């Protein structure tokens, strides 16, 4: 099975046929017949370990000789130095999802982009990316936008990268996501209120939130420098704003009006 994620293609090869079938069901919209540019092999562990009750995304650690290691309580994954092949030893979907996210973050880093925990919505070819901590309203805003007939690129992880004349935002397959991309016009944060409004916000204020919600391509000084550099370039030429919204149709109306001005 080959997936297309933000213009990047990766093949998944599983020893466990049940896991392979589960992944086929999980990613139907993102499957492609295009040639794969990267490869992930998933192996069964010799001695399976129980999965933890609470899952978290670990930091990818550089290893001697190059490459990255991603390790959880019940799995381990090694990513090759060029970032285009990986071996995962573990059971279930979580290790595969984790390695795909790390590899996609690395691919975007090579393009000068970012993988951001947020919600991205599209209107007439233009996209807005809103980020913030858990509970900020990302999934709620996505649901309100979808209810109003809009396209939600994703409400979990947003791929963003620069092209010749603009920045692009693309959906990913985790939680709500579609295999579409659009021209990114606004990056901002979210807040709650009883009335929806769109407020100017400085690039510096948005950057502080954005950096806390961007996936680190590797847990090193180089990885952190990349995040800072990419975020600075992104926000330098972008409208930055704060969307304060109510849990009703006015939220979608306010976003639509904001994007139509771009």
GROMACS .gro file of C-alpha atoms in nm:
model
  262
    1UNK     CA    1   0.000   0.000   0.000
    2UNK     CA    2   0.130   0.346  -0.092
    3UNK     CA    3   0.006   0.670   0.066
    4UNK     CA    4   0.029   1.025  -0.066
    5UNK     CA    5   0.074   1.282   0.212
    6UNK     CA    6   0.125   1.648   0.118
    7UNK     CA    7   0.292   1.551  -0.209
    8UNK     CA    8   0.511   1.286  -0.042
    9UNK     CA    9   0.456   0.918  -0.121
   10UNK     CA   10   0.542   0.632   0.116
   11UNK     CA   11   0.485   0.257   0.091
   12UNK     CA   12   0.384   0.046   0.391
   13UNK     CA   13   0.493  -0.318   0.407
   14UNK     CA   14   0.359  -0.524   0.700
   15UNK     CA   15   0.442  -0.875   0.817
   16UNK     CA   16   0.105  -0.885   0.996
   17UNK     CA   17  -0.172  -0.918   0.737
   18UNK     CA   18  -0.437  -0.811   0.990
   19UNK     CA   19  -0.248  -0.488   1.056
   20UNK     CA   20  -0.208  -0.430   0.683
   21UNK     CA   21  -0.583  -0.471   0.636
   22UNK     CA   22  -0.649  -0.228   0.923
   23UNK     CA   23  -0.419   0.032   0.764
   24UNK     CA   24  -0.595  -0.010   0.429
   25UNK     CA   25  -0.924   0.067   0.603
   26UNK     CA   26  -0.773   0.359   0.796
   27UNK     CA   27  -0.628   0.552   0.500
   28UNK     CA   28  -0.860   0.497   0.200
   29UNK     CA   29  -0.862   0.856   0.073
   30UNK     CA   30  -0.483   0.888   0.088
   31UNK     CA   31  -0.393   0.576  -0.108
   32UNK     CA   32  -0.220   0.629  -0.442
   33UNK     CA   33  -0.082   0.437  -0.739
   34UNK     CA   34   0.208   0.683  -0.774
   35UNK     CA   35   0.563   0.553  -0.718
   36UNK     CA   36   0.672   0.559  -0.355
   37UNK     CA   37   0.955   0.793  -0.256
   38UNK     CA   38   0.987   0.641   0.092
   39UNK     CA   39   0.933   0.302   0.253
   40UNK     CA   40   0.823   0.178   0.596
   41UNK     CA   41   0.861  -0.190   0.691
   42UNK     CA   42   0.658  -0.309   0.991
   43UNK     CA   43   0.789  -0.620   1.170
   44UNK     CA   44   0.635  -0.830   1.445
   45UNK     CA   45   0.825  -0.814   1.774
   46UNK     CA   46   0.987  -1.137   1.893
   47UNK     CA   47   0.848  -1.078   2.243
   48UNK     CA   48   0.542  -0.850   2.233
   49UNK     CA   49   0.509  -0.600   2.516
   50UNK     CA   50   0.176  -0.471   2.653
   51UNK     CA   51   0.062  -0.139   2.513
   52UNK     CA   52   0.052   0.149   2.764
   53UNK     CA   53  -0.279   0.295   2.879
   54UNK     CA   54  -0.176   0.649   2.780
   55UNK     CA   55  -0.002   0.714   2.449
   56UNK     CA   56   0.222   1.009   2.360
   57UNK     CA   57   0.431   1.101   2.057
   58UNK     CA   58   0.798   1.052   2.155
   59UNK     CA   59   1.077   1.279   2.038
   60UNK     CA   60   1.284   1.135   1.750
   61UNK     CA   61   1.642   1.099   1.878
   62UNK     CA   62   1.954   1.110   1.657
   63UNK     CA   63   2.163   0.791   1.671
   64UNK     CA   64   2.537   0.741   1.612
   65UNK     CA   65   2.613   0.711   1.243
   66UNK     CA   66   2.309   0.911   1.143
   67UNK     CA   67   1.939   0.846   1.135
   68UNK     CA   68   1.676   0.866   1.405
   69UNK     CA   69   1.529   0.632   1.663
   70UNK     CA   70   1.169   0.658   1.780
   71UNK     CA   71   1.087   0.440   2.078
   72UNK     CA   72   0.783   0.375   2.294
   73UNK     CA   73   0.699   0.131   2.570
   74UNK     CA   74   0.597  -0.140   2.322
   75UNK     CA   75   0.775  -0.058   1.995
   76UNK     CA   76   1.097   0.074   1.843
   77UNK     CA   77   1.156   0.230   1.503
   78UNK     CA   78   1.473   0.324   1.318
   79UNK     CA   79   1.465   0.584   1.042
   80UNK     CA   80   1.754   0.591   0.794
   81UNK     CA   81   1.980   0.899   0.773
   82UNK     CA   82   1.822   1.023   0.449
   83UNK     CA   83   1.477   0.999   0.613
   84UNK     CA   84   1.326   0.793   0.333
   85UNK     CA   85   1.317   0.444   0.483
   86UNK     CA   86   1.229   0.307   0.823
   87UNK     CA   87   1.183  -0.020   1.008
   88UNK     CA   88   0.919  -0.043   1.279
   89UNK     CA   89   0.910  -0.333   1.525
   90UNK     CA   90   0.584  -0.342   1.714
   91UNK     CA   91   0.216  -0.426   1.701
   92UNK     CA   92  -0.092  -0.222   1.618
   93UNK     CA   93  -0.147   0.100   1.433
   94UNK     CA   94   0.005   0.350   1.679
   95UNK     CA   95   0.373   0.275   1.599
   96UNK     CA   96   0.303   0.307   1.225
   97UNK     CA   97   0.119   0.637   1.270
   98UNK     CA   98   0.402   0.767   1.487
   99UNK     CA   99   0.674   0.688   1.234
  100UNK     CA  100   0.471   0.829   0.945
  101UNK     CA  101   0.429   1.156   1.138
  102UNK     CA  102   0.801   1.177   1.217
  103UNK     CA  103   0.900   1.099   0.858
  104UNK     CA  104   0.648   1.348   0.719
  105UNK     CA  105   0.781   1.616   0.957
  106UNK     CA  106   1.130   1.539   0.828
  107UNK     CA  107   1.018   1.557   0.465
  108UNK     CA  108   0.854   1.893   0.526
  109UNK     CA  109   1.168   2.014   0.706
  110UNK     CA  110   1.371   1.936   0.394
  111UNK     CA  111   1.131   2.162   0.201
  112UNK     CA  112   1.155   2.434   0.467
  113UNK     CA  113   0.810   2.352   0.604
  114UNK     CA  114   0.640   2.234   0.922
  115UNK     CA  115   0.393   1.975   1.051
  116UNK     CA  116   0.162   2.161   1.289
  117UNK     CA  117  -0.094   2.042   1.543
  118UNK     CA  118  -0.393   2.250   1.435
  119UNK     CA  119  -0.701   2.284   1.218
  120UNK     CA  120  -0.688   2.405   0.858
  121UNK     CA  121  -0.998   2.511   0.666
  122UNK     CA  122  -1.029   2.595   0.297
  123UNK     CA  123  -1.248   2.845   0.112
  124UNK     CA  124  -1.221   2.912  -0.262
  125UNK     CA  125  -0.863   2.789  -0.282
  126UNK     CA  126  -0.745   2.979   0.027
  127UNK     CA  127  -0.666   2.823   0.364
  128UNK     CA  128  -0.645   2.937   0.724
  129UNK     CA  129  -0.445   2.747   0.985
  130UNK     CA  130  -0.542   2.780   1.352
  131UNK     CA  131  -0.326   2.625   1.623
  132UNK     CA  132  -0.328   2.599   1.999
  133UNK     CA  133  -0.314   2.354   2.289
  134UNK     CA  134  -0.566   2.077   2.350
  135UNK     CA  135  -0.902   2.230   2.434
  136UNK     CA  136  -0.842   2.547   2.230
  137UNK     CA  137  -1.126   2.455   1.995
  138UNK     CA  138  -0.957   2.306   1.689
  139UNK     CA  139  -1.194   2.012   1.646
  140UNK     CA  140  -1.496   2.224   1.737
  141UNK     CA  141  -1.408   2.485   1.474
  142UNK     CA  142  -1.354   2.210   1.217
  143UNK     CA  143  -1.695   2.060   1.296
  144UNK     CA  144  -1.865   2.400   1.268
  145UNK     CA  145  -1.691   2.470   0.937
  146UNK     CA  146  -1.793   2.129   0.798
  147UNK     CA  147  -2.151   2.180   0.916
  148UNK     CA  148  -2.157   2.508   0.722
  149UNK     CA  149  -2.054   2.321   0.406
  150UNK     CA  150  -1.684   2.414   0.412
  151UNK     CA  151  -1.382   2.192   0.348
  152UNK     CA  152  -1.177   2.091   0.652
  153UNK     CA  153  -0.828   2.001   0.529
  154UNK     CA  154  -0.755   1.850   0.870
  155UNK     CA  155  -0.829   1.908   1.238
  156UNK     CA  156  -0.522   1.724   1.372
  157UNK     CA  157  -0.193   1.771   1.183
  158UNK     CA  158  -0.150   2.033   0.911
  159UNK     CA  159   0.135   2.007   0.660
  160UNK     CA  160   0.266   2.349   0.551
  161UNK     CA  161   0.557   2.426   0.318
  162UNK     CA  162   0.680   2.709   0.092
  163UNK     CA  163   0.654   2.709  -0.285
  164UNK     CA  164   0.773   2.963  -0.540
  165UNK     CA  165   0.510   3.227  -0.471
  166UNK     CA  166   0.321   3.123  -0.158
  167UNK     CA  167   0.288   2.874   0.126
  168UNK     CA  168   0.075   2.564   0.089
  169UNK     CA  169  -0.135   2.384   0.351
  170UNK     CA  170  -0.244   2.022   0.310
  171UNK     CA  171  -0.461   1.776   0.495
  172UNK     CA  172  -0.328   1.460   0.659
  173UNK     CA  173  -0.513   1.135   0.740
  174UNK     CA  174  -0.524   1.162   1.119
  175UNK     CA  175  -0.860   1.227   1.281
  176UNK     CA  176  -1.050   1.440   1.022
  177UNK     CA  177  -0.847   1.499   0.706
  178UNK     CA  178  -0.874   1.505   0.327
  179UNK     CA  179  -0.604   1.468   0.059
  180UNK     CA  180  -0.631   1.829  -0.059
  181UNK     CA  181  -0.414   2.138  -0.040
  182UNK     CA  182  -0.468   2.513  -0.072
  183UNK     CA  183  -0.283   2.843  -0.064
  184UNK     CA  184  -0.220   2.933   0.301
  185UNK     CA  185  -0.325   3.292   0.372
  186UNK     CA  186  -0.374   3.315   0.750
  187UNK     CA  187  -0.206   3.160   1.054
  188UNK     CA  188  -0.347   3.224   1.398
  189UNK     CA  189  -0.467   3.109   1.738
  190UNK     CA  190  -0.808   3.035   1.884
  191UNK     CA  191  -1.015   3.154   2.176
  192UNK     CA  192  -1.368   3.108   2.311
  193UNK     CA  193  -1.642   3.370   2.361
  194UNK     CA  194  -2.016   3.411   2.318
  195UNK     CA  195  -1.967   3.615   2.000
  196UNK     CA  196  -1.731   3.537   1.710
  197UNK     CA  197  -1.471   3.788   1.598
  198UNK     CA  198  -1.143   3.807   1.406
  199UNK     CA  199  -0.871   4.001   1.588
  200UNK     CA  200  -0.527   4.113   1.463
  201UNK     CA  201  -0.245   3.936   1.645
  202UNK     CA  202   0.127   4.000   1.618
  203UNK     CA  203   0.350   3.750   1.442
  204UNK     CA  204   0.553   3.716   1.762
  205UNK     CA  205   0.248   3.618   1.966
  206UNK     CA  206   0.141   3.363   1.704
  207UNK     CA  207   0.496   3.227   1.680
  208UNK     CA  208   0.504   3.142   2.050
  209UNK     CA  209   0.195   2.923   2.011
  210UNK     CA  210   0.296   2.783   1.673
  211UNK     CA  211   0.636   2.665   1.795
  212UNK     CA  212   0.478   2.480   2.087
  213UNK     CA  213   0.252   2.294   1.845
  214UNK     CA  214   0.491   2.207   1.562
  215UNK     CA  215   0.639   1.857   1.548
  216UNK     CA  216   1.012   1.849   1.604
  217UNK     CA  217   1.181   1.679   1.306
  218UNK     CA  218   1.449   1.555   1.547
  219UNK     CA  219   1.531   1.615   1.913
  220UNK     CA  220   1.851   1.808   1.858
  221UNK     CA  221   1.979   2.164   1.833
  222UNK     CA  222   1.956   2.137   1.454
  223UNK     CA  223   1.593   2.025   1.476
  224UNK     CA  224   1.503   2.317   1.702
  225UNK     CA  225   1.684   2.565   1.475
  226UNK     CA  226   1.481   2.434   1.185
  227UNK     CA  227   1.152   2.493   1.368
  228UNK     CA  228   1.249   2.848   1.456
  229UNK     CA  229   1.372   2.928   1.106
  230UNK     CA  230   1.072   2.778   0.926
  231UNK     CA  231   0.822   2.945   1.161
  232UNK     CA  232   0.996   3.282   1.114
  233UNK     CA  233   0.983   3.255   0.734
  234UNK     CA  234   0.622   3.141   0.740
  235UNK     CA  235   0.496   3.423   0.960
  236UNK     CA  236   0.706   3.695   0.793
  237UNK     CA  237   0.479   3.705   0.490
  238UNK     CA  238   0.152   3.586   0.641
  239UNK     CA  239  -0.149   3.751   0.800
  240UNK     CA  240  -0.158   3.657   1.168
  241UNK     CA  241  -0.479   3.673   1.368
  242UNK     CA  242  -0.675   3.540   1.664
  243UNK     CA  243  -1.014   3.387   1.600
  244UNK     CA  244  -1.239   3.417   1.903
  245UNK     CA  245  -1.551   3.217   1.832
  246UNK     CA  246  -1.881   3.097   1.967
  247UNK     CA  247  -2.004   2.739   1.929
  248UNK     CA  248  -2.252   2.831   1.657
  249UNK     CA  249  -2.276   2.921   1.287
  250UNK     CA  250  -2.123   3.264   1.347
  251UNK     CA  251  -1.778   3.101   1.371
  252UNK     CA  252  -1.794   2.974   1.011
  253UNK     CA  253  -1.939   3.306   0.894
  254UNK     CA  254  -1.648   3.493   1.050
  255UNK     CA  255  -1.385   3.265   0.899
  256UNK     CA  256  -1.547   3.283   0.557
  257UNK     CA  257  -1.557   3.662   0.569
  258UNK     CA  258  -1.193   3.673   0.677
  259UNK     CA  259  -1.076   3.449   0.394
  260UNK     CA  260  -1.282   3.632   0.132
  261UNK     CA  261  -1.085   3.948   0.210
  262UNK     CA  262  -0.757   3.782   0.118
   0.00000   0.00000   0.00000
